[in-house]
Amino acid sequence: MRRTLYLKFLLAYLIFGIFGFIAVATFISNMTKDHLINEKSEAMYDEATVIANTYAVDLYNNEIALDTVKKQLNALDSFSGATLWIINPSGRLILSSKIPLNLDEEVIIEGFDPTVTGSSYYVTGKFFNYFEEDYLSVFSPITSDFKVKGYVVVHYPLSSIEKEKESLLAIDYLMLIILFLLSLIILIFFTEMVYLPIRKITEATEQYASGNMHYELSMDSDDEIGYLGATVSYMAQEIASAEDDQKKFIANVSHDFRSPLTSIKGYLEAMIDGTIPPEMHEKYLNIVLNETERLRKLTNGLLTLNNLNTKGMLLDVSVFDINQEIRNVVASFEGTCIKKAIAIELILTGDELPVKADCEKIKQVMYNLVDNAIKFSHPDSIIKIETSEKKNKVFVSVKDSGIGIPKEQLSQVFERFYKSDLSRGKDKKGTGLGLSIAREIIRAHGENINVISTEGIGSEFIFSLPIEDDPEDEDI
C-alpha cells in the first residue's frame, strides 16, 4: 500500500502528461491544420469568386484592359500573400500576380485539369508539378454566356499554414503545461488528504497486527478517512481491552480453581502420609467436600455464563407474579438470615404484580442479588426488597446496608470474577460470577440492571422487567 498506491498515482499523472503532449502533437496538430486549411480555402474561394465575377469576366468580354486586371491582381497579392492566376481551360496561363506581364512569353500548365478538385473547390500539392513546394490551390470558374471561359486560381503556400499551425500549437502546449502544473494541486491534495492518512492507518494496522494494541493512531481530518482511522483506533482499543479481560479472566479462573485444589491436595496428602490421624479424617473430608462443592459452583457458573448471551439465549417467556416469586426466593434464605441476624423487608406494589419474562431465570437473578446482599450485610441489619411500577415497566430493587462498593469500582461490578477489595475478606465462598449472570439474563430480556452504592453505607441493585398490560387475557 505504502509503495504501490502513491507510485500508481504518480504513474497515472505522468501518463496523463505524456498522452496530453502526444494528443497535442498528433490529433490536435492535424485538426488545427485541417481547420486552417478549410478556413483559408473558404476565404480564398470567396476572393477567387469575386475576381471571377468582376475583373476576370470583364477581361474575357474585352471590357477591361489586361494590364488593369494585372494591377488589381498584384494589389490583392500584396494584401493576402496569395498568388492569383487567371488560366484558360487548356492550361494556358493568362495572368499571374507573381509573373510580370509579357504577351510574347506563353506559360502552359502541363496536365491542367480543373476537375481535379472533385466535389471540393481546392487541392493541395505542387499544382501539376508547377511549384517546387506544396500549395493550397482554390478554383473558381469564369463564366460568360453560360460557358466556362477560364478559371481564377488562388495559391497559398502550405508552409505559411504550417507556421500558423505551429503558433497555435505553441499556445496549446503552453496551456497543456499550465494545466499539467495546476493538476499538481490534485497530487498535493491527494498526498496530504488521502495518501499520508492511509499510510498512517496502514502503519497502525501493522503495529496492531504485530500485537502492539497500544499504538496511538491520531487523525486530524473529519472526513471518511478520518472516520476510518478513528474506527481502526477504536477497534484496536476494544481488542486490547478484550485481551486484558481475557488475561484477567484466565488469572481469575486459575486463582479460583487453584485455591480449592491446593486445599484438597494438601488435606488428602496429609491424611495419606499420617499427618492427619484417622480419627480426624471425617472433619477434613468434610472440608474437602466443601471445597469440591465450591469447584462445582464455579464450574456451573462458568457454564451458565458461556451459554448466556443476549443474541442466542432461549427464554421461556410467560406471565407470572413477580411479588410471589420474590417471596419464594426470600423464604429460601430464612435459615441464613436467622444465623446472621439479618431481616429482609418487603415493600411490594399491590397483592399481585404480573410481568412477562422467563420465570426461572428471573428467580436466578433474584437469588444471586439476595445472596449477594446477605453475604455483605452486617449482622443485625435490614435488607429491603421493593417493587414499583412506572411507564409500563416493573422495577425491582434489592438494597442492603453492608460494606458498599468503592466509587472507582462501580463500573466493574458486573464483570466476571469481580470482587471488590473490601469484599475479599468476607466473600470466601463466592465465585464472582453471580452479578455477571444476572446482567446477562436481564440483557437477554432487553432490560437493564444498575447499581447505586456508597462505600461503608450499602448498595442497591435495580433491574427492570416488562409489565403485562392485561393479565386476565393471558389467563383465558
Coordinates of C-alpha atoms in Angstrom, one line a residue:
M1 CA 0.0 0.0 0.0
R2 CA 2.7 2.5 1.0
R3 CA 4.8 1.7 -2.1
T4 CA 2.3 1.0 -4.8
L5 CA -0.6 3.3 -4.3
Y6 CA 1.4 6.5 -4.5
L7 CA 3.6 5.2 -7.4
K8 CA 0.4 4.3 -9.3
F9 CA -1.0 7.7 -8.8
L10 CA 2.3 9.3 -9.9
L11 CA 2.4 7.0 -12.9
A12 CA -1.1 7.9 -13.8
Y13 CA -0.2 11.6 -13.5
L14 CA 2.9 11.2 -15.8
I15 CA 0.8 9.1 -18.3
F16 CA -1.7 11.9 -18.3
G17 CA 1.0 14.4 -19.2
I18 CA 2.7 12.2 -21.8
F19 CA -0.6 11.4 -23.6
G20 CA -1.6 15.1 -23.3
F21 CA 1.6 16.1 -25.3
I22 CA 1.1 13.2 -27.7
A23 CA -2.5 14.3 -28.3
V24 CA -1.4 17.9 -29.0
A25 CA 1.4 16.8 -31.3
T26 CA -0.8 14.4 -33.3
F27 CA -4.6 14.7 -33.1
I28 CA -4.8 18.4 -32.2
S29 CA -2.0 19.2 -34.7
N30 CA -3.8 17.5 -37.6
M31 CA -7.2 19.0 -36.5
T32 CA -5.6 22.5 -36.3
K33 CA -4.0 22.1 -39.8
D34 CA -7.3 20.9 -41.3
H35 CA -9.2 23.7 -39.7
L36 CA -6.7 26.3 -41.0
I37 CA -6.8 24.8 -44.5
N38 CA -10.7 24.8 -44.5
E39 CA -10.8 28.3 -43.2
K40 CA -8.2 29.6 -45.6
S41 CA -9.7 27.8 -48.6
E42 CA -13.1 29.4 -47.9
A43 CA -11.6 32.9 -47.7
M44 CA -9.6 32.2 -50.9
Y45 CA -12.6 30.8 -52.7
D46 CA -14.6 33.9 -51.8
E47 CA -11.8 36.1 -53.1
A48 CA -11.5 34.0 -56.3
T49 CA -15.2 34.1 -56.9
V50 CA -15.3 37.9 -56.6
I51 CA -12.4 38.2 -59.1
A52 CA -14.0 35.7 -61.5
N53 CA -17.3 37.6 -61.4
T54 CA -15.7 41.0 -61.9
Y55 CA -12.3 41.6 -63.4
A56 CA -11.9 38.2 -65.0
V57 CA -15.2 38.1 -66.8
D58 CA -14.8 41.7 -67.9
L59 CA -11.4 40.7 -69.2
Y60 CA -12.8 37.9 -71.3
N61 CA -15.6 40.2 -72.5
N62 CA -13.0 42.8 -73.6
E63 CA -14.5 45.3 -71.2
I64 CA -11.3 46.0 -69.3
A65 CA -7.6 46.1 -70.2
L66 CA -5.2 43.3 -69.4
D67 CA -2.7 45.5 -67.5
T68 CA -5.6 46.9 -65.4
V69 CA -6.5 43.4 -64.3
K70 CA -2.8 42.7 -63.6
K71 CA -2.6 45.7 -61.3
Q72 CA -5.6 44.5 -59.4
L73 CA -4.2 41.0 -59.0
N74 CA -0.9 42.5 -57.8
A75 CA -2.7 44.5 -55.2
L76 CA -4.7 41.6 -53.9
D77 CA -1.4 39.5 -53.8
S78 CA 0.2 42.1 -51.7
F79 CA -2.8 42.2 -49.3
S80 CA -3.4 38.5 -48.9
G81 CA 0.0 37.0 -49.5
A82 CA -1.5 34.6 -52.1
T83 CA -0.6 34.1 -55.7
L84 CA -3.5 34.8 -58.1
W85 CA -3.8 33.3 -61.6
I86 CA -6.2 33.6 -64.5
I87 CA -5.9 30.5 -66.6
N88 CA -7.6 29.1 -69.7
P89 CA -9.3 25.7 -69.6
S90 CA -6.5 24.4 -71.8
G91 CA -3.9 25.3 -69.1
R92 CA -2.5 28.5 -70.7
L93 CA -1.7 31.0 -68.0
I94 CA -3.2 34.4 -68.9
L95 CA -2.2 36.4 -65.8
S96 CA -0.2 35.8 -62.6
S97 CA 0.3 38.2 -59.8
K98 CA 3.9 36.9 -59.4
I99 CA 5.0 37.0 -63.1
P100 CA 5.4 40.3 -65.0
L101 CA 3.0 40.8 -67.9
N102 CA 4.7 39.6 -71.1
L103 CA 2.4 38.7 -74.0
D104 CA 5.3 37.2 -76.0
E105 CA 6.1 34.6 -73.5
E106 CA 3.5 31.8 -73.2
V107 CA 3.2 29.7 -70.0
I108 CA 1.4 26.4 -70.2
I109 CA 0.5 24.3 -67.1
E110 CA 1.0 20.8 -68.4
G111 CA -1.7 18.3 -67.5
F112 CA -4.0 21.0 -66.1
D113 CA -7.4 19.6 -65.2
P114 CA -10.0 21.7 -63.5
T115 CA -11.9 18.6 -62.3
V116 CA -9.0 17.6 -60.1
T117 CA -10.8 19.1 -57.1
G118 CA -13.7 16.6 -57.4
S119 CA -16.5 17.6 -55.0
S120 CA -14.3 20.2 -53.3
Y121 CA -13.1 23.5 -54.5
Y122 CA -9.5 23.2 -53.5
V123 CA -6.4 21.0 -53.9
T124 CA -3.1 20.7 -52.1
G125 CA 0.2 19.9 -53.6
K126 CA 2.6 21.2 -56.2
F127 CA -0.2 22.0 -58.6
F128 CA 0.5 19.7 -61.5
N129 CA 4.3 19.9 -60.6
Y130 CA 4.4 23.6 -61.4
F131 CA 5.6 24.7 -57.9
E132 CA 8.6 23.3 -56.0
E133 CA 6.7 23.3 -52.7
D134 CA 3.2 22.4 -51.7
Y135 CA 0.4 25.0 -52.1
L136 CA -3.2 25.3 -51.2
S137 CA -4.9 26.0 -54.6
V138 CA -8.6 27.1 -55.0
F139 CA -10.5 27.2 -58.3
S140 CA -13.3 29.5 -59.3
P141 CA -14.7 29.3 -62.8
I142 CA -15.1 32.4 -65.1
T143 CA -18.4 32.1 -66.9
S144 CA -19.8 34.2 -69.7
D145 CA -22.9 33.4 -71.8
F146 CA -23.3 30.2 -69.8
K147 CA -19.9 29.0 -70.8
V148 CA -16.7 28.5 -68.8
K149 CA -14.1 30.8 -70.3
G150 CA -11.4 30.2 -67.8
Y151 CA -10.6 29.9 -64.1
V152 CA -9.4 32.1 -61.3
V153 CA -6.9 30.1 -59.3
V154 CA -5.6 31.3 -55.9
H155 CA -2.5 29.7 -54.5
Y156 CA -1.4 29.9 -50.9
P157 CA 1.8 28.2 -49.6
L158 CA 1.2 25.4 -47.1
S159 CA 4.4 26.4 -45.3
S160 CA 2.6 29.6 -44.2
I161 CA -0.3 27.5 -42.9
E162 CA 2.2 25.3 -41.1
K163 CA 3.7 28.4 -39.4
E164 CA 0.2 29.5 -38.3
K165 CA -0.4 26.0 -37.1
E166 CA 2.8 25.9 -35.1
S167 CA 2.0 29.3 -33.5
L168 CA -1.4 27.9 -32.4
L169 CA 0.2 24.7 -31.2
A170 CA 2.6 26.7 -29.1
I171 CA -0.4 28.2 -27.3
D172 CA -1.8 24.7 -26.9
Y173 CA 1.5 23.4 -25.5
L174 CA 1.6 26.3 -23.1
M175 CA -2.0 25.7 -21.9
L176 CA -1.2 22.0 -21.5
I177 CA 1.9 22.8 -19.4
I178 CA -0.2 25.2 -17.3
L179 CA -2.9 22.5 -16.9
F180 CA -0.2 19.9 -16.0
L181 CA 1.2 22.2 -13.4
L182 CA -2.2 23.1 -12.0
S183 CA -3.0 19.4 -11.7
L184 CA -0.1 19.2 -9.3
I185 CA -2.6 20.7 -6.8
I186 CA -4.6 17.5 -7.1
L187 CA -1.5 15.5 -6.4
I188 CA -0.7 17.6 -3.4
F189 CA -4.2 17.3 -2.1
F190 CA -4.1 13.5 -2.7
T191 CA -0.8 13.3 -0.8
E192 CA -1.9 15.3 2.2
M193 CA -5.6 14.2 2.4
V194 CA -5.5 10.6 1.2
Y195 CA -2.1 9.1 0.9
L196 CA -0.5 10.2 4.1
P197 CA -3.6 9.4 6.3
I198 CA -3.9 6.0 4.6
R199 CA -0.2 5.5 5.3
K200 CA -0.7 6.3 9.0
I201 CA -3.6 3.9 9.1
T202 CA -1.5 1.2 7.4
E203 CA 1.4 1.7 9.8
A204 CA -1.1 1.5 12.7
T205 CA -2.7 -1.7 11.4
E206 CA 0.8 -3.2 11.0
Q207 CA 1.5 -2.4 14.7
Y208 CA -1.8 -3.8 15.7
A209 CA -1.2 -7.0 13.7
S210 CA 2.2 -7.4 15.4
G211 CA 0.4 -7.3 18.8
N212 CA 1.1 -3.6 19.8
M213 CA -2.5 -2.7 20.5
H214 CA -1.5 0.3 22.5
Y215 CA 0.0 2.1 19.4
E216 CA -1.6 5.5 19.2
L217 CA -3.2 6.5 15.9
S218 CA -4.1 10.2 15.7
M219 CA -6.1 11.5 12.7
D220 CA -6.8 15.2 12.2
S221 CA -9.3 15.1 9.5
D222 CA -13.1 14.8 9.9
D223 CA -13.8 13.1 6.6
E224 CA -14.3 9.5 5.7
I225 CA -10.6 8.7 6.1
G226 CA -10.5 10.3 9.5
Y227 CA -13.6 8.3 10.4
L228 CA -11.8 5.1 9.2
G229 CA -8.8 6.0 11.3
A230 CA -10.9 6.6 14.3
T231 CA -12.7 3.3 13.8
V232 CA -9.5 1.4 13.4
S233 CA -8.1 3.0 16.6
Y234 CA -11.4 2.2 18.4
M235 CA -11.2 -1.4 17.2
A236 CA -7.6 -1.7 18.5
Q237 CA -8.7 -0.3 21.9
E238 CA -11.6 -2.8 22.0
I239 CA -9.3 -5.7 21.1
A240 CA -6.7 -4.5 23.7
S241 CA -9.5 -4.3 26.3
A242 CA -10.7 -7.8 25.3
E243 CA -7.2 -9.1 25.6
D244 CA -6.8 -7.5 29.0
D245 CA -10.2 -9.0 30.0
Q246 CA -9.1 -12.4 28.7
K247 CA -5.9 -12.3 30.7
K248 CA -7.8 -11.1 33.8
F249 CA -10.4 -13.9 33.2
I250 CA -7.7 -16.6 32.9
A251 CA -5.9 -15.2 36.0
N252 CA -9.2 -15.2 38.0
V253 CA -10.2 -18.7 36.9
S254 CA -6.7 -20.0 37.7
H255 CA -6.8 -18.4 41.1
D256 CA -10.3 -19.6 42.0
F257 CA -9.6 -23.1 40.9
R258 CA -6.1 -23.3 42.4
S259 CA -7.1 -22.4 45.9
P260 CA -9.6 -25.2 46.5
L261 CA -7.5 -27.7 44.6
T262 CA -4.5 -26.8 46.7
S263 CA -6.6 -27.3 49.9
I264 CA -7.9 -30.6 48.6
K265 CA -4.5 -31.9 47.6
G266 CA -2.9 -30.8 50.9
Y267 CA -5.6 -32.4 53.1
L268 CA -5.6 -35.6 51.1
E269 CA -1.8 -35.9 51.2
A270 CA -1.8 -35.2 55.0
M271 CA -4.4 -38.0 55.5
I272 CA -2.4 -40.4 53.3
D273 CA 1.0 -39.8 55.0
G274 CA -0.5 -39.8 58.5
T275 CA -0.1 -36.2 59.3
I276 CA -3.8 -36.1 60.0
P277 CA -4.7 -39.0 62.2
P278 CA -7.6 -41.3 61.2
E279 CA -9.9 -40.0 63.9
M280 CA -9.7 -36.6 62.2
H281 CA -10.4 -37.8 58.7
E282 CA -14.1 -37.1 58.8
K283 CA -13.5 -33.5 59.7
Y284 CA -11.1 -32.9 56.9
L285 CA -13.1 -34.9 54.4
N286 CA -16.0 -32.5 55.1
I287 CA -13.6 -29.7 54.3
V288 CA -12.6 -31.4 51.1
L289 CA -16.2 -31.9 50.3
N290 CA -16.9 -28.2 50.8
E291 CA -14.0 -27.3 48.5
T292 CA -15.3 -29.7 45.8
E293 CA -18.7 -28.0 46.2
R294 CA -17.0 -24.7 45.6
L295 CA -15.4 -26.0 42.5
R296 CA -18.8 -27.4 41.3
K297 CA -20.4 -24.0 41.8
L298 CA -17.6 -22.2 40.0
T299 CA -17.8 -24.7 37.0
N300 CA -21.6 -24.4 36.8
G301 CA -21.3 -20.6 36.9
L302 CA -18.8 -20.6 34.0
L303 CA -21.0 -23.0 32.0
T304 CA -24.0 -20.7 32.7
L305 CA -22.1 -17.6 31.5
N306 CA -20.9 -19.5 28.4
N307 CA -24.5 -20.3 27.5
L308 CA -25.9 -16.9 28.3
N309 CA -25.7 -14.3 25.6
T310 CA -28.1 -11.6 24.6
K311 CA -28.4 -12.8 21.0
G312 CA -28.7 -16.5 21.4
M313 CA -30.3 -17.1 24.8
L314 CA -33.5 -19.0 24.7
L315 CA -36.1 -17.6 27.0
D316 CA -39.2 -19.4 28.2
V317 CA -41.3 -16.3 28.5
S318 CA -44.5 -16.4 30.5
V319 CA -46.7 -14.2 32.7
F320 CA -46.1 -14.6 36.4
D321 CA -46.5 -12.6 39.6
I322 CA -43.1 -11.1 40.4
N323 CA -44.2 -10.4 44.0
Q324 CA -44.9 -14.0 44.7
E325 CA -41.6 -15.2 43.2
I326 CA -39.7 -12.6 45.4
R327 CA -41.5 -14.1 48.5
N328 CA -40.4 -17.6 47.4
V329 CA -36.8 -16.6 46.9
V330 CA -36.7 -14.8 50.3
A331 CA -38.2 -17.8 52.0
S332 CA -35.3 -19.9 50.8
F333 CA -32.8 -17.7 52.7
E334 CA -34.7 -17.8 56.0
G335 CA -32.1 -20.1 57.7
T336 CA -29.2 -18.0 56.5
C337 CA -30.8 -14.7 57.7
I338 CA -31.5 -16.2 61.2
K339 CA -27.8 -17.2 61.5
K340 CA -26.6 -13.7 60.7
A341 CA -29.5 -11.9 62.4
I342 CA -30.4 -10.2 59.2
A343 CA -34.0 -9.1 58.5
I344 CA -35.5 -8.8 55.0
E345 CA -38.2 -6.1 54.5
L346 CA -40.5 -6.5 51.5
I347 CA -42.1 -3.4 50.0
L348 CA -44.2 -4.8 47.2
T349 CA -46.6 -2.9 45.0
G350 CA -50.1 -4.5 45.1
D351 CA -51.0 -8.0 46.0
E352 CA -50.0 -9.2 42.5
L353 CA -47.7 -7.6 40.0
P354 CA -47.7 -9.6 36.7
V355 CA -44.6 -9.4 34.5
K356 CA -43.8 -11.0 31.2
A357 CA -40.4 -12.8 31.4
D358 CA -38.6 -16.1 31.9
C359 CA -39.7 -17.0 35.4
E360 CA -36.8 -19.4 36.3
K361 CA -34.1 -17.1 35.0
I362 CA -35.6 -14.1 36.9
K363 CA -35.7 -16.2 40.0
Q364 CA -32.0 -16.9 39.5
V365 CA -31.3 -13.1 39.2
M366 CA -33.2 -12.5 42.5
Y367 CA -31.4 -15.4 44.2
N368 CA -28.0 -14.0 43.2
L369 CA -28.9 -10.5 44.3
V370 CA -30.3 -11.5 47.6
D371 CA -27.4 -13.9 48.3
N372 CA -25.0 -11.1 47.5
A373 CA -26.9 -8.7 49.8
I374 CA -26.9 -11.1 52.7
K375 CA -23.2 -12.0 52.2
F376 CA -22.0 -8.4 52.5
S377 CA -24.5 -7.1 55.1
H378 CA -23.5 -6.5 58.7
P379 CA -25.3 -8.6 61.4
D380 CA -28.5 -7.1 62.8
S381 CA -29.0 -5.1 59.6
I382 CA -32.0 -4.9 57.2
I383 CA -32.2 -5.8 53.5
K384 CA -35.0 -4.0 51.7
I385 CA -36.6 -5.5 48.6
E386 CA -39.0 -3.3 46.7
T387 CA -41.1 -3.4 43.6
S388 CA -42.6 -0.4 41.8
E389 CA -44.4 0.2 38.5
K390 CA -43.6 3.1 36.2
K391 CA -44.1 3.7 32.4
N392 CA -45.1 0.1 31.6
K393 CA -42.1 -1.2 33.4
V394 CA -41.7 -3.0 36.7
F395 CA -38.6 -2.1 38.7
V396 CA -37.2 -4.4 41.3
S397 CA -34.8 -3.1 44.0
V398 CA -32.6 -5.1 46.4
K399 CA -30.9 -2.7 48.9
D400 CA -28.6 -3.7 51.7
S401 CA -26.7 -1.7 54.4
G402 CA -23.5 -3.5 54.1
I403 CA -19.9 -2.6 53.2
G404 CA -20.7 -0.9 49.9
I405 CA -18.6 -0.6 46.8
P406 CA -15.8 2.0 46.2
K407 CA -16.9 4.6 43.6
E408 CA -14.0 3.8 41.3
Q409 CA -15.0 0.2 41.1
L410 CA -18.7 0.6 40.4
S411 CA -18.1 0.2 36.6
Q412 CA -16.6 -3.3 37.3
V413 CA -19.2 -4.9 39.5
F414 CA -20.8 -6.8 36.7
E415 CA -17.6 -8.2 35.3
R416 CA -16.8 -11.8 35.6
F417 CA -14.9 -12.8 38.8
Y418 CA -15.2 -9.2 40.1
K419 CA -14.6 -9.0 43.8
S420 CA -14.0 -5.6 45.4
D421 CA -11.1 -5.1 47.7
L422 CA -13.5 -4.6 50.6
S423 CA -15.3 -7.8 50.0
R424 CA -12.4 -10.2 49.7
G425 CA -12.2 -10.8 53.4
K426 CA -15.9 -11.6 53.6
D427 CA -16.6 -13.5 50.3
K428 CA -14.7 -16.7 50.9
K429 CA -17.1 -18.9 49.0
G430 CA -18.2 -16.6 46.3
T431 CA -17.2 -17.2 42.7
G432 CA -17.5 -13.6 41.4
L433 CA -19.9 -14.7 38.7
G434 CA -23.3 -14.1 40.2
L435 CA -23.7 -10.4 39.1
S436 CA -22.3 -11.3 35.6
I437 CA -25.0 -14.0 35.3
A438 CA -27.7 -11.6 36.5
R439 CA -26.7 -8.9 34.0
E440 CA -26.7 -11.3 31.0
I441 CA -30.2 -12.6 31.9
I442 CA -31.6 -9.1 32.3
R443 CA -30.0 -8.0 29.0
A444 CA -31.5 -11.1 27.2
H445 CA -34.9 -9.7 28.2
G446 CA -34.0 -6.4 26.6
E447 CA -33.9 -4.7 30.0
N448 CA -31.3 -3.0 32.2
I449 CA -29.7 -3.6 35.6
N450 CA -27.9 -0.9 37.6
V451 CA -26.2 -0.4 40.9
I452 CA -26.1 2.5 43.3
S453 CA -23.5 2.2 46.1
T454 CA -21.7 4.2 48.8
E455 CA -18.7 2.8 50.5
G456 CA -19.4 1.9 54.1
I457 CA -23.2 2.5 53.8
G458 CA -24.5 -0.1 51.4
S459 CA -25.5 -1.0 47.8
E460 CA -28.7 -1.1 45.9
F461 CA -29.3 -3.1 42.7
I462 CA -32.2 -2.2 40.5
F463 CA -33.4 -4.0 37.4
S464 CA -36.4 -3.6 35.1
L465 CA -38.9 -6.0 33.6
P466 CA -41.7 -5.6 31.0
I467 CA -45.1 -5.3 32.7
E468 CA -48.1 -7.4 31.5
D469 CA -50.8 -4.9 30.5
D470 CA -53.8 -7.3 30.7
P471 CA -53.0 -10.4 32.7
E472 CA -56.7 -11.6 32.5
D473 CA -56.3 -12.1 28.8
E474 CA -53.3 -14.4 29.5
D475 CA -55.3 -16.5 31.9
I476 CA -58.0 -17.0 29.3

